[in-house]
Each structure stands twice: as structure tokens, then as C-alpha cells.
RNA sequence: GUGGCUGUAGUUCAAUAGGUAGAGCCCCGGCUUGUGGUGCCGGUUGUUGCGGGUUCAAGUCCCGUCAGCCACCCCA
């Protein structure tokens, strides 16, 4: 068995685990619908190149955490590490934007990243997310953030903070980046080894280094928000104004950056202190131009976010709002294996009328069956006696004898 | 990829200074209670993660390995 265990970081889900993960997904799905998003499903397996070109080859997600392999025909495939690139690819491949120049997508499903597993982080994990395509205006950013906030709110999560920032656009980012790199090089001897590496590979990410000594230096660093071009600046102002108008709480974080290359302008993150090192629960932003990197129209705007489903679930558990297993409507028990056929007919009828029915029709003893009833959650129970009579018990009510008119029982139960 | 902690029945855990592996829960059966998680009796379950080593003898010591958890990295 040891060798047949599930793969490291990939978990079997059953009981409340499976149920509450599904509950989080449908909660997000229902809310996304209210925002006009429609559900899409894309394959779990994609061409490796899709992520190399959109997410970025230099990013950790693509560079070191991807499950990539060669298919039998020699093509390079991988398990998707995220879904945004896939959705973008889908839109281009099917020319969806011709019919729907503004398209809002919702998705839910498993993603794969080969990292060391820990609390709230698994190699196969789940995300729910939305992408709004073809909407360049700040109001779309506001709607996206409002949806993220609505999901958190619906789960009763009030210790999650929305942080907002901007990483600029191809107009203003290059010059800002140069300034930042110059600053970093000047302070190189003050910085940690990692930040010195990042200075060359991804300087923006230095800004959220966890080292206290680095942060001390970054107090004087040029920040992206202070170096936006006029257009980005106005966009940012528009987003903030919209959020204010809706009364949504957020905190402007001047040094908020992203790990994926495709972000432009707005970036935001919903964070918590309750998941150990995994503070990000929902993260997103704007990625205008992403369609260009997957072979589509460069000019198409896009905003969206992805939420870690397990992380939402874990937070709901701590908040006491996690969905639990629901009780059956009726539990049926026979006396030994007497009256099994009658029981089957009854169950068929009850189920046809929409009730959840569980039963123990085995030839086990009365004791075993009453024990079973005792630990099985249900609203009503029906003890079918060998003589054809039945005892109906409503939860919390006294036992009462009932004659075996199935129709009458059905009526009693379904009118409840 | 790096570091720390852990690894005994399905599960939660025990096992004095190394001496032939135990308990609760759960599960199964019976009795009792005229029938709802009661009480009593009985029963099943383990290559003590795996592989080496030290020893007359290792769950207990040493090495390795794998797995889990937590942290770093990174991210949702």
C-alpha cells in the first residue's frame, strides 16, 4: 500500500472535505453569475508553451513548479498551474470575442504546482476565478474587486484585508524599472542575497521581500504607484473612487507586486494572517494585452482574479461557517431482512418525490440497526416491523405507530 | 530546492533503564433496556513507515530512505 499511496501533495477528498470544497465552489459560482459571468471549463492539460508565453518563463510558477512532460508525439505538455492563460487561449481559439466583445468567464477546478506542500498549499489544489475580457474601464476593476469581497463576505470571513496597488503599463513601467534597478544596485551591499538576484531577474519583486533589513532599505526606494504615467494614474484614481463609492474597505499598498508577468495596472490581493505563511487568499488584477501573448488581439482588455478554494475553505472552517454534511430526510430500517421488497418500493417513492433516503435493509440485529439509526443523521426514521406495521419517528418527537399506508407516510414526510 | 519536528491497529494515543506490542474510540456479534447514539459480555485489526547497522535481545540506540506536518522560497 505504501507504494500505492496518493502522490505527494495530492489529496483524496471525502466527507466534509469534499462537501465543503464543493460548497465554496458553488457559492463562488452563484455570486459570479450575479456579476454576469458564465462558467467555462478548459482542459487540465495544455501545451507547455501557453504558460511560458503568458505567465512568463522567468517566473517561479513556470520556471520551477510546472508538471511538464513530453507526449508520445513529442509535443511538450504540462498540467495547468493556473487557468487565466487557458481561458484567454479559449477565447482566441474559438473567436468568442467576435460574438461577445465583452465576455465574463467563471471557472473552478484543479491546478497543479510542484511545490513543497504545507498548510493551505498543495501540489494539486483548486481555484475559483473570474476573468472579464474587453472591459478597459476602471469600473470593471471595481466590479471584480467587489465580487471578490462578496465571496469573502458570504463565507463570513471578516479578517481578510483587500490590498490595492498598480504595477503600471508598458508606457511607464520600463522607466520606473530602470530607476528601481539603479536604486537596488546602489544599495546592493545592504540587501539580502535573494534580492540581489532579483535585481537582475525580477526587480519589482524585491519590494515584498520579507527580510526586515531589506525592508528598511526599501523605505527610500522608488515605488511603482509614484511613477505611473497619466493614463495609469487616472485609471488607479478611477478604481479607488469606485471602491469608495461602494463603501468597500481596501488598503492602498504602494509596494504590492505580482509573481506573474502578465499583470498591468491594477493589482490586488486579499490577505489574511490566519493561514500561516499562505497569506494570499484571493489575488488578481488587470492584464490587458494578455490575449496578444496567446495569439490574439493585443488590444483586448482583461481583469480578473483567482481564489484558492482550499484556503477559503480553511478560513471558513476557522470562522465556523464551513458547510457541513446535511442530514437525510428519511432513514429506513427493517426488522432483520423482513419486508425488504416493501421497503424498496417505499424508498423508490420517497426518492421520486425528492427526498434523501438512507436505509439499512440487512439481516443484522435490532440492536445494530438502532445503533446505526443513532449515528446516522436524519430528520425522520421509519422502523418497518415484520408484521407489516411501521413506526415513524420525527426527530425530537415521541414514537408513534403508523399503519403501512405508504401514500399517507409519503404525504406526511413530503409536506414537511 | 533548503531547514525543523514527527512516523506504533481504521483513528487518537500508551509501552518504566533496550527484554517476545496495549488502551479508548470506531467496527462486528450477543444479552439487557419494549426500539435511537444507554449498560454488560465477547470478538477482529498491526511485517511498530521502509531498508540497513549495533546488541544475546530494538517500537525503544545509530545511519539511510520514504511519507506527513510546519517554516523558507514562491504563490491562490
Coordinates of C-alpha atoms (C1' of nucleotides) in Angstrom, one line a residue:
Chain A
X1 CA 0.0 0.0 0.0
X2 CA 2.8 2.4 0.9
X3 CA 3.9 2.5 -2.7
X4 CA 0.3 3.0 -3.9
X5 CA -0.3 6.0 -1.8
X6 CA -1.7 9.1 -3.5
X7 CA 1.0 11.3 -4.9
X8 CA 2.7 13.7 -2.6
X9 CA 0.7 16.9 -2.2
X10 CA -2.3 15.5 -4.0
X11 CA -5.1 14.7 -1.6
X12 CA -8.1 12.4 -1.5
X13 CA -11.2 14.4 -0.5
X14 CA -14.1 12.8 1.2
X15 CA -16.6 13.5 3.9
X16 CA -16.8 17.2 4.9
X17 CA -13.7 17.9 3.0
X18 CA -15.2 17.1 -0.3
X19 CA -18.5 18.6 0.6
X20 CA -17.3 21.9 1.8
X21 CA -14.8 22.4 -1.0
X22 CA -17.8 21.9 -3.4
X23 CA -19.8 24.3 -1.3
X24 CA -17.2 27.0 -1.6
X25 CA -17.2 26.5 -5.4
X26 CA -20.9 26.7 -5.8
X27 CA -21.1 29.8 -3.6
X28 CA -18.5 31.5 -5.8
X29 CA -20.2 30.2 -8.9
X30 CA -23.6 31.6 -7.8
X31 CA -22.1 35.0 -6.9
X32 CA -20.2 35.2 -10.2
X33 CA -23.4 34.6 -12.0
X34 CA -24.8 37.7 -10.4
X35 CA -21.9 39.6 -12.0
X36 CA -22.9 38.3 -15.4
X37 CA -20.1 35.7 -15.6
X38 CA -20.7 32.4 -17.3
X39 CA -18.9 29.2 -16.4
X40 CA -16.3 27.8 -18.7
X41 CA -14.2 24.6 -18.5
X42 CA -10.8 24.2 -20.1
X43 CA -8.6 21.2 -20.2
X44 CA -6.3 20.4 -17.3
X45 CA -3.6 19.5 -19.8
X46 CA -2.2 22.3 -22.0
X47 CA 0.8 23.0 -24.3
X48 CA 3.7 24.0 -22.2
X49 CA 4.3 27.0 -24.4
X50 CA 0.9 28.5 -23.4
X51 CA 2.2 29.3 -19.9
X52 CA 5.7 30.1 -21.0
X53 CA 4.4 32.9 -23.2
X54 CA 1.7 34.3 -20.9
X55 CA 2.8 33.7 -17.4
X56 CA 6.4 34.2 -18.2
X57 CA 9.4 31.9 -18.5
X58 CA 11.3 33.6 -15.7
X59 CA 8.6 33.2 -13.1
X60 CA 8.9 30.5 -10.5
X61 CA 5.5 29.1 -11.4
X62 CA 6.7 28.3 -14.9
X63 CA 10.4 28.0 -14.3
X64 CA 10.4 25.6 -11.5
X65 CA 7.0 24.5 -10.4
X66 CA 5.4 23.1 -13.5
X67 CA 4.5 19.5 -14.1
X68 CA 5.8 19.3 -17.7
X69 CA 6.4 16.3 -19.9
X70 CA 6.7 15.1 -23.4
X71 CA 3.7 13.4 -25.0
X72 CA 4.1 10.4 -27.3
X73 CA 4.2 12.5 -30.4
X74 CA 7.0 14.6 -29.0
X75 CA 4.9 17.7 -28.1
X76 CA 5.6 19.4 -24.8
X77 CA 2.6 19.4 -22.5
X78 CA 2.0 20.3 -18.9
X79 CA -0.6 20.3 -16.2
X80 CA -2.0 23.8 -15.9
X81 CA -0.6 25.8 -13.0
X82 CA -3.4 28.4 -13.3
X83 CA -6.4 29.0 -15.6
X84 CA -6.2 32.5 -16.9
X85 CA -3.9 31.7 -19.8
X86 CA -6.2 28.8 -20.7
X87 CA -9.3 30.9 -20.7
X88 CA -7.5 33.5 -22.8
X89 CA -6.4 30.8 -25.2
X90 CA -10.0 29.5 -25.4
X91 CA -11.4 32.9 -26.3
X92 CA -8.8 33.3 -29.1
X93 CA -9.1 29.8 -30.4
X94 CA -12.9 30.0 -30.8
X95 CA -13.1 33.6 -31.8
X96 CA -15.5 34.1 -28.9
X97 CA -14.9 37.9 -28.7
X98 CA -16.4 38.4 -32.2
X99 CA -19.8 37.5 -30.8
X100 CA -19.1 38.7 -27.3
X101 CA -16.7 41.6 -27.3
X102 CA -17.2 41.8 -23.6
X103 CA -17.0 38.4 -22.1
X104 CA -17.1 37.4 -18.5
X105 CA -15.9 34.0 -17.5
X106 CA -16.1 32.0 -14.3
X107 CA -14.1 28.8 -13.7
X108 CA -13.5 26.3 -10.9
X109 CA -11.2 23.4 -10.9
X110 CA -7.8 21.8 -10.0
X111 CA -4.5 23.5 -10.7
X112 CA -1.0 21.9 -10.3
X113 CA 2.2 23.3 -9.0
X114 CA 5.1 21.2 -7.8
X115 CA 6.0 22.9 -4.6
X116 CA 6.7 21.6 -1.1
X117 CA 3.3 21.0 0.4
X118 CA 2.3 22.8 3.6
X119 CA -0.8 24.3 5.2
X120 CA -3.1 25.7 2.6
X121 CA -0.7 24.7 -0.2
X122 CA -0.9 21.5 -2.2
X123 CA 0.5 20.2 -5.4
X124 CA -3.0 19.7 -6.7
X125 CA -5.1 22.5 -5.4
X126 CA -8.2 24.2 -6.5
X127 CA -9.1 27.7 -7.6
X128 CA -12.2 29.5 -8.5
X129 CA -11.8 32.6 -10.6
X130 CA -13.3 35.1 -12.9
X131 CA -12.0 37.0 -15.9
X132 CA -13.7 40.0 -17.5
X133 CA -12.5 40.5 -21.1
X134 CA -13.0 43.5 -23.3
X135 CA -13.6 46.0 -20.4
X136 CA -10.8 48.5 -20.1
X137 CA -12.6 50.9 -17.9
X138 CA -11.9 51.2 -14.1
X139 CA -15.4 50.3 -13.3
X140 CA -14.6 46.7 -14.4
X141 CA -11.8 46.6 -11.8
X142 CA -14.2 47.8 -9.2
X143 CA -16.7 45.2 -10.1
X144 CA -14.1 42.4 -9.9
X145 CA -12.9 43.5 -6.5
X146 CA -16.5 43.8 -5.3
X147 CA -17.1 40.3 -6.4
X148 CA -14.1 39.1 -4.5
X149 CA -15.3 40.9 -1.5
X150 CA -18.7 39.4 -1.9
X151 CA -17.3 35.9 -1.8
X152 CA -15.3 36.6 1.4
X153 CA -18.4 38.2 2.9
X154 CA -20.7 35.3 2.0
X155 CA -18.2 33.0 3.8
X156 CA -18.3 35.1 6.8
X157 CA -14.6 36.0 6.6
X158 CA -14.1 39.4 8.1
X159 CA -10.4 39.2 8.9
X160 CA -9.4 39.4 5.2
X161 CA -7.9 42.7 4.0
X162 CA -8.1 43.9 0.4
X163 CA -4.8 45.4 -0.7
X164 CA -4.7 47.5 -3.8
X165 CA -1.8 48.7 -6.0
X166 CA -0.7 49.3 -9.5
X167 CA 2.3 48.0 -11.5
X168 CA 1.9 50.4 -14.3
X169 CA 1.8 49.6 -18.0
X170 CA 4.3 49.2 -20.9
X171 CA 4.3 53.0 -21.1
X172 CA 5.5 53.7 -17.6
X173 CA 6.9 50.5 -16.2
X174 CA 10.2 50.4 -18.2
X175 CA 11.4 53.8 -17.0
X176 CA 10.3 53.1 -13.5
X177 CA 12.0 49.7 -13.6
X178 CA 15.2 51.4 -14.6
X179 CA 15.0 53.7 -11.7
X180 CA 14.4 50.9 -9.3
X181 CA 17.2 48.8 -10.6
X182 CA 19.6 51.7 -10.3
X183 CA 18.4 52.1 -6.7
X184 CA 18.8 48.4 -6.0
X185 CA 22.3 48.3 -7.4
X186 CA 23.3 51.3 -5.4
X187 CA 22.1 49.6 -2.2
X188 CA 23.3 46.2 -3.2
X189 CA 25.6 45.6 -0.2
X190 CA 22.6 46.3 2.1
X191 CA 20.4 43.7 0.5
X192 CA 20.0 40.0 1.0
X193 CA 21.4 37.6 -1.5
X194 CA 18.0 36.9 -2.9
X195 CA 17.2 40.5 -3.5
X196 CA 20.5 40.9 -5.4
X197 CA 19.5 38.0 -7.6
X198 CA 16.0 39.5 -8.1
X199 CA 17.5 42.8 -9.0
X200 CA 18.5 41.2 -12.3
X201 CA 15.6 38.8 -12.8
X202 CA 12.5 40.5 -11.4
X203 CA 13.4 43.7 -9.6
X204 CA 9.8 44.6 -8.7
X205 CA 9.5 41.5 -6.5
X206 CA 12.3 42.8 -4.2
X207 CA 9.7 45.2 -2.8
X208 CA 7.8 42.5 -1.0
X209 CA 10.9 40.8 0.4
X210 CA 10.3 39.5 3.9
X211 CA 13.7 40.4 5.3
X212 CA 13.5 43.3 7.8
X213 CA 16.8 44.6 6.7
X214 CA 15.8 44.8 3.1
X215 CA 12.5 46.5 4.0
X216 CA 14.4 49.1 5.9
X217 CA 16.3 49.9 2.7
X218 CA 13.1 49.9 0.7
X219 CA 11.7 52.7 2.8
X220 CA 13.5 55.1 0.4
X221 CA 13.0 53.0 -2.8
X222 CA 11.1 54.4 -5.7
X223 CA 7.6 52.8 -5.7
X224 CA 5.5 51.9 -8.7
X225 CA 2.5 53.8 -7.6
X226 CA 4.5 57.0 -7.5
X227 CA 5.8 56.6 -11.1
X228 CA 2.7 55.8 -13.1
X229 CA 2.0 57.5 -16.4
X230 CA -1.0 59.8 -16.6
X231 CA -3.3 57.2 -18.0
X232 CA -2.4 54.6 -15.4
X233 CA -2.7 57.2 -12.7
X234 CA -6.2 58.1 -13.8
X235 CA -7.2 54.5 -14.0
X236 CA -6.0 54.0 -10.5
X237 CA -7.9 57.0 -9.3
X238 CA -11.0 55.7 -11.0
X239 CA -10.7 52.4 -9.3
X240 CA -10.2 53.9 -5.9
X241 CA -13.1 56.3 -6.5
X242 CA -15.4 53.4 -7.4
X243 CA -14.5 51.3 -4.4
X244 CA -15.0 54.3 -2.2
X245 CA -18.4 54.9 -3.7
X246 CA -19.4 51.3 -2.9
X247 CA -18.1 51.6 0.6
X248 CA -15.7 48.7 0.2
X249 CA -12.7 48.6 2.5
X250 CA -9.3 48.4 1.0
X251 CA -5.8 49.5 1.7
X252 CA -3.5 51.0 -0.8
X253 CA -0.2 49.1 -0.8
X254 CA 2.4 51.1 -2.8
X255 CA 4.7 48.1 -2.9
X256 CA 2.2 45.4 -3.9
X257 CA 3.6 43.4 -6.9
X258 CA 2.7 40.1 -8.6
X259 CA 4.6 37.0 -9.4
X260 CA 3.2 36.5 -12.8
X261 CA 4.4 38.6 -15.7
X262 CA 1.1 39.4 -17.4
X263 CA -0.2 42.0 -14.9
X264 CA -0.7 45.6 -15.9
X265 CA -2.0 48.5 -13.9
X266 CA -4.3 47.3 -11.2
X267 CA -3.2 44.5 -8.9
X268 CA -4.9 43.5 -5.7
X269 CA -4.7 40.8 -3.1
X270 CA -7.0 39.7 -0.3
X271 CA -4.8 38.6 2.6
X272 CA -5.2 37.0 6.0
X273 CA -2.9 36.3 9.0
X274 CA -4.7 33.1 9.7
X275 CA -3.1 30.7 7.3
X276 CA 0.5 30.8 8.4
X277 CA 2.7 31.7 5.5
X278 CA -0.1 31.5 3.0
X279 CA -1.4 34.9 3.4
X280 CA -2.9 35.4 -0.1
X281 CA -6.4 34.0 -0.4
X282 CA -7.6 35.8 -3.5
X283 CA -5.3 37.7 -5.9
X284 CA -5.8 39.3 -9.2
X285 CA -5.6 42.4 -11.2
X286 CA -5.6 43.7 -14.7
X287 CA -3.8 42.0 -17.6
X288 CA -4.7 44.0 -20.7
X289 CA -2.7 42.6 -23.6
X290 CA -2.6 39.0 -22.4
X291 CA -4.6 37.9 -25.4
X292 CA -1.7 39.1 -27.6
X293 CA 0.7 36.7 -25.9
X294 CA -1.5 33.7 -26.8
X295 CA -2.0 34.7 -30.4
X296 CA -5.0 37.0 -30.1
X297 CA -5.7 40.8 -30.3
X298 CA -3.2 42.7 -28.2
X299 CA -5.7 45.4 -27.6
X300 CA -8.2 43.4 -25.7
X301 CA -8.5 44.5 -22.0
X302 CA -8.9 42.0 -19.2
X303 CA -9.3 42.0 -15.4
X304 CA -9.9 39.1 -13.0
X305 CA -8.8 37.2 -10.0
X306 CA -8.2 33.7 -8.8
X307 CA -9.1 32.4 -5.3
X308 CA -7.5 29.5 -3.5
X309 CA -10.5 27.2 -2.9
X310 CA -8.9 25.3 -0.1
X311 CA -7.7 28.5 1.5
X312 CA -11.2 29.8 1.5
X313 CA -12.4 26.6 3.0
X314 CA -9.8 26.6 5.7
X315 CA -10.8 30.1 6.7
X316 CA -14.4 29.2 6.7
X317 CA -13.6 26.3 9.0
X318 CA -11.9 28.7 11.4
X319 CA -14.7 31.1 11.2
X320 CA -17.3 28.4 11.9
X321 CA -19.0 28.9 8.6
X322 CA -17.8 25.8 6.8
X323 CA -20.6 23.8 5.2
X324 CA -21.4 20.5 7.0
X325 CA -22.8 17.2 5.8
X326 CA -26.6 17.6 5.5
X327 CA -28.9 15.0 7.2
X328 CA -31.0 12.6 5.2
X329 CA -34.7 13.3 5.2
X330 CA -35.7 9.7 6.0
X331 CA -33.8 6.7 7.4
X332 CA -35.5 3.4 6.9
X333 CA -34.8 0.2 8.9
X334 CA -36.3 -3.2 8.5
X335 CA -36.7 -6.0 11.1
X336 CA -33.9 -8.3 10.1
X337 CA -34.4 -8.8 6.4
X338 CA -38.2 -9.0 6.6
X339 CA -40.1 -6.7 4.3
X340 CA -37.2 -5.7 2.1
X341 CA -39.3 -5.5 -1.0
X342 CA -41.9 -3.3 0.6
X343 CA -39.1 -1.1 1.9
X344 CA -37.6 -0.8 -1.6
X345 CA -41.0 0.3 -3.0
X346 CA -41.3 2.8 -0.3
X347 CA -37.8 4.2 -0.8
X348 CA -38.4 4.4 -4.5
X349 CA -41.5 6.5 -4.0
X350 CA -39.9 8.8 -1.4
X351 CA -36.8 9.4 -3.6
X352 CA -39.0 10.1 -6.6
X353 CA -40.6 12.8 -4.6
X354 CA -37.3 14.4 -4.0
X355 CA -36.4 13.2 -0.5
X356 CA -33.0 11.9 0.5
X357 CA -33.4 8.4 1.8
X358 CA -30.9 6.1 3.5
X359 CA -31.7 2.6 4.7
X360 CA -30.4 -0.5 6.4
X361 CA -32.1 -3.5 4.9
X362 CA -29.6 -6.0 6.1
X363 CA -30.4 -9.0 8.3
X364 CA -28.4 -7.5 11.2
X365 CA -30.0 -7.5 14.6
X366 CA -32.3 -4.9 16.0
X367 CA -29.5 -3.6 18.2
X368 CA -27.2 -3.0 15.4
X369 CA -29.9 -1.2 13.4
X370 CA -30.9 1.1 16.2
X371 CA -27.3 1.9 16.8
X372 CA -27.0 2.7 13.1
X373 CA -30.0 5.0 13.3
X374 CA -28.5 6.7 16.3
X375 CA -25.4 7.8 14.5
X376 CA -26.9 8.5 11.1
X377 CA -28.2 12.0 10.9
X378 CA -31.7 12.2 9.5
X379 CA -35.0 14.0 10.1
X380 CA -37.4 11.1 10.2
X381 CA -37.0 7.4 10.7
X382 CA -39.2 4.6 9.8
X383 CA -38.9 1.2 11.5
X384 CA -40.7 -1.4 9.4
X385 CA -41.9 -4.3 11.6
X386 CA -42.0 -7.9 10.4
X387 CA -45.8 -7.8 10.7
X388 CA -46.1 -5.0 8.2
X389 CA -46.7 -2.2 10.6
X390 CA -44.3 0.7 10.9
X391 CA -43.1 3.1 13.5
X392 CA -42.4 6.6 12.3
X393 CA -40.3 8.9 14.4
X394 CA -39.8 12.5 13.8
X395 CA -36.7 13.9 15.2
X396 CA -37.2 15.1 18.8
X397 CA -40.8 13.7 18.9
X398 CA -42.3 10.7 20.5
X399 CA -42.5 7.4 18.7
X400 CA -45.9 6.8 17.1
X401 CA -47.3 3.8 15.4
X402 CA -48.3 4.2 11.8
X403 CA -50.2 1.8 9.6
X404 CA -48.4 0.8 6.4
X405 CA -50.2 3.1 4.0
X406 CA -47.3 4.2 2.0
X407 CA -49.2 7.1 0.5
X408 CA -50.0 8.5 3.8
X409 CA -46.5 8.3 5.0
X410 CA -45.3 9.9 1.8
X411 CA -47.7 12.8 2.4
X412 CA -46.6 13.3 5.9
X413 CA -43.0 13.4 5.0
X414 CA -43.1 15.5 1.9
X415 CA -45.5 18.0 3.4
X416 CA -42.8 18.7 5.9
Chain B
rG1 C1' 15.1 23.1 -3.9
rU2 C1' 16.6 24.3 1.8
rG3 C1' 15.6 23.7 7.2
rG4 C1' 13.0 21.9 11.8
rC5 C1' 9.6 18.4 14.0
rU6 C1' 7.1 13.7 13.6
rG7 C1' 6.1 8.4 11.9
rU8 C1' 3.0 2.2 16.8
rA9 C1' -4.3 -1.2 15.0
rG10 C1' -9.2 2.4 10.6
rU11 C1' -8.4 6.7 14.3
rU12 C1' -6.4 9.1 19.0
rC13 C1' -2.5 7.6 21.7
rA14 C1' 0.4 4.1 25.6
rA15 C1' 4.6 0.8 26.2
rU16 C1' 9.3 2.2 33.0
rA17 C1' 16.9 1.9 32.3
rG18 C1' 16.7 -1.7 25.1
rG19 C1' 13.6 -7.9 27.1
rU20 C1' 8.5 -11.7 22.9
rA21 C1' 3.0 -4.8 21.4
rG22 C1' -1.5 -2.3 24.8
rA23 C1' -5.9 1.1 25.8
rG24 C1' -10.0 4.4 24.4
rC25 C1' -12.9 5.5 20.3
rC26 C1' -14.7 3.1 15.9
rC27 C1' -16.3 -1.6 13.8
rC28 C1' -18.8 -6.8 14.4
rG29 C1' -21.8 -10.3 17.4
rG30 C1' -24.7 -11.5 21.8
rC31 C1' -27.5 -10.2 26.2
rU32 C1' -30.2 -6.2 28.7
rU33 C1' -33.3 -1.9 28.2
rG34 C1' -40.3 -3.0 24.7
rU35 C1' -36.9 0.1 19.9
rG36 C1' -32.5 5.7 18.9
rG37 C1' -26.1 7.3 19.9
rU38 C1' -27.5 3.6 27.5
rG39 C1' -25.4 -0.7 30.3
rC40 C1' -22.8 -5.5 30.3
rC41 C1' -20.2 -9.7 27.8
rG42 C1' -17.3 -11.2 23.9
rG43 C1' -14.7 -10.5 19.1
rU44 C1' -11.5 -8.6 14.6
rU45 C1' -7.4 -5.4 13.4
rG46 C1' -0.7 -4.4 13.5
rU47 C1' 5.7 -7.1 8.7
rU48 C1' 5.8 -0.7 15.5
rG49 C1' 6.6 3.7 7.6
rC50 C1' 10.6 1.1 4.8
rG51 C1' 15.9 -0.7 4.5
rG52 C1' 20.4 -1.5 6.9
rG53 C1' 23.5 -1.5 11.4
rU54 C1' 24.8 -2.1 17.0
rU55 C1' 23.1 -6.0 20.6
rC56 C1' 22.1 -12.4 23.3
rA57 C1' 17.7 -9.2 22.6
rA58 C1' 15.4 -2.8 19.2
rG59 C1' 8.9 0.2 18.8
rU60 C1' 12.9 1.8 22.1
rC61 C1' 20.0 3.3 20.1
rC62 C1' 22.8 4.7 15.2
rC63 C1' 22.7 5.5 9.7
rG64 C1' 19.9 5.9 5.3
rU65 C1' 15.4 6.3 2.9
rC66 C1' 10.2 7.5 2.2
rA67 C1' 6.0 10.0 4.0
rG68 C1' 3.3 13.7 6.8
rC69 C1' 3.3 18.5 9.2
rC70 C1' 5.4 23.4 9.8
rA71 C1' 8.7 27.2 8.1
rC72 C1' 11.9 29.3 4.0
rC73 C1' 11.4 30.1 -1.3
rC74 C1' 7.2 31.1 -4.1
rC75 C1' 2.2 31.7 -4.6
rA76 C1' -4.1 31.1 -4.7

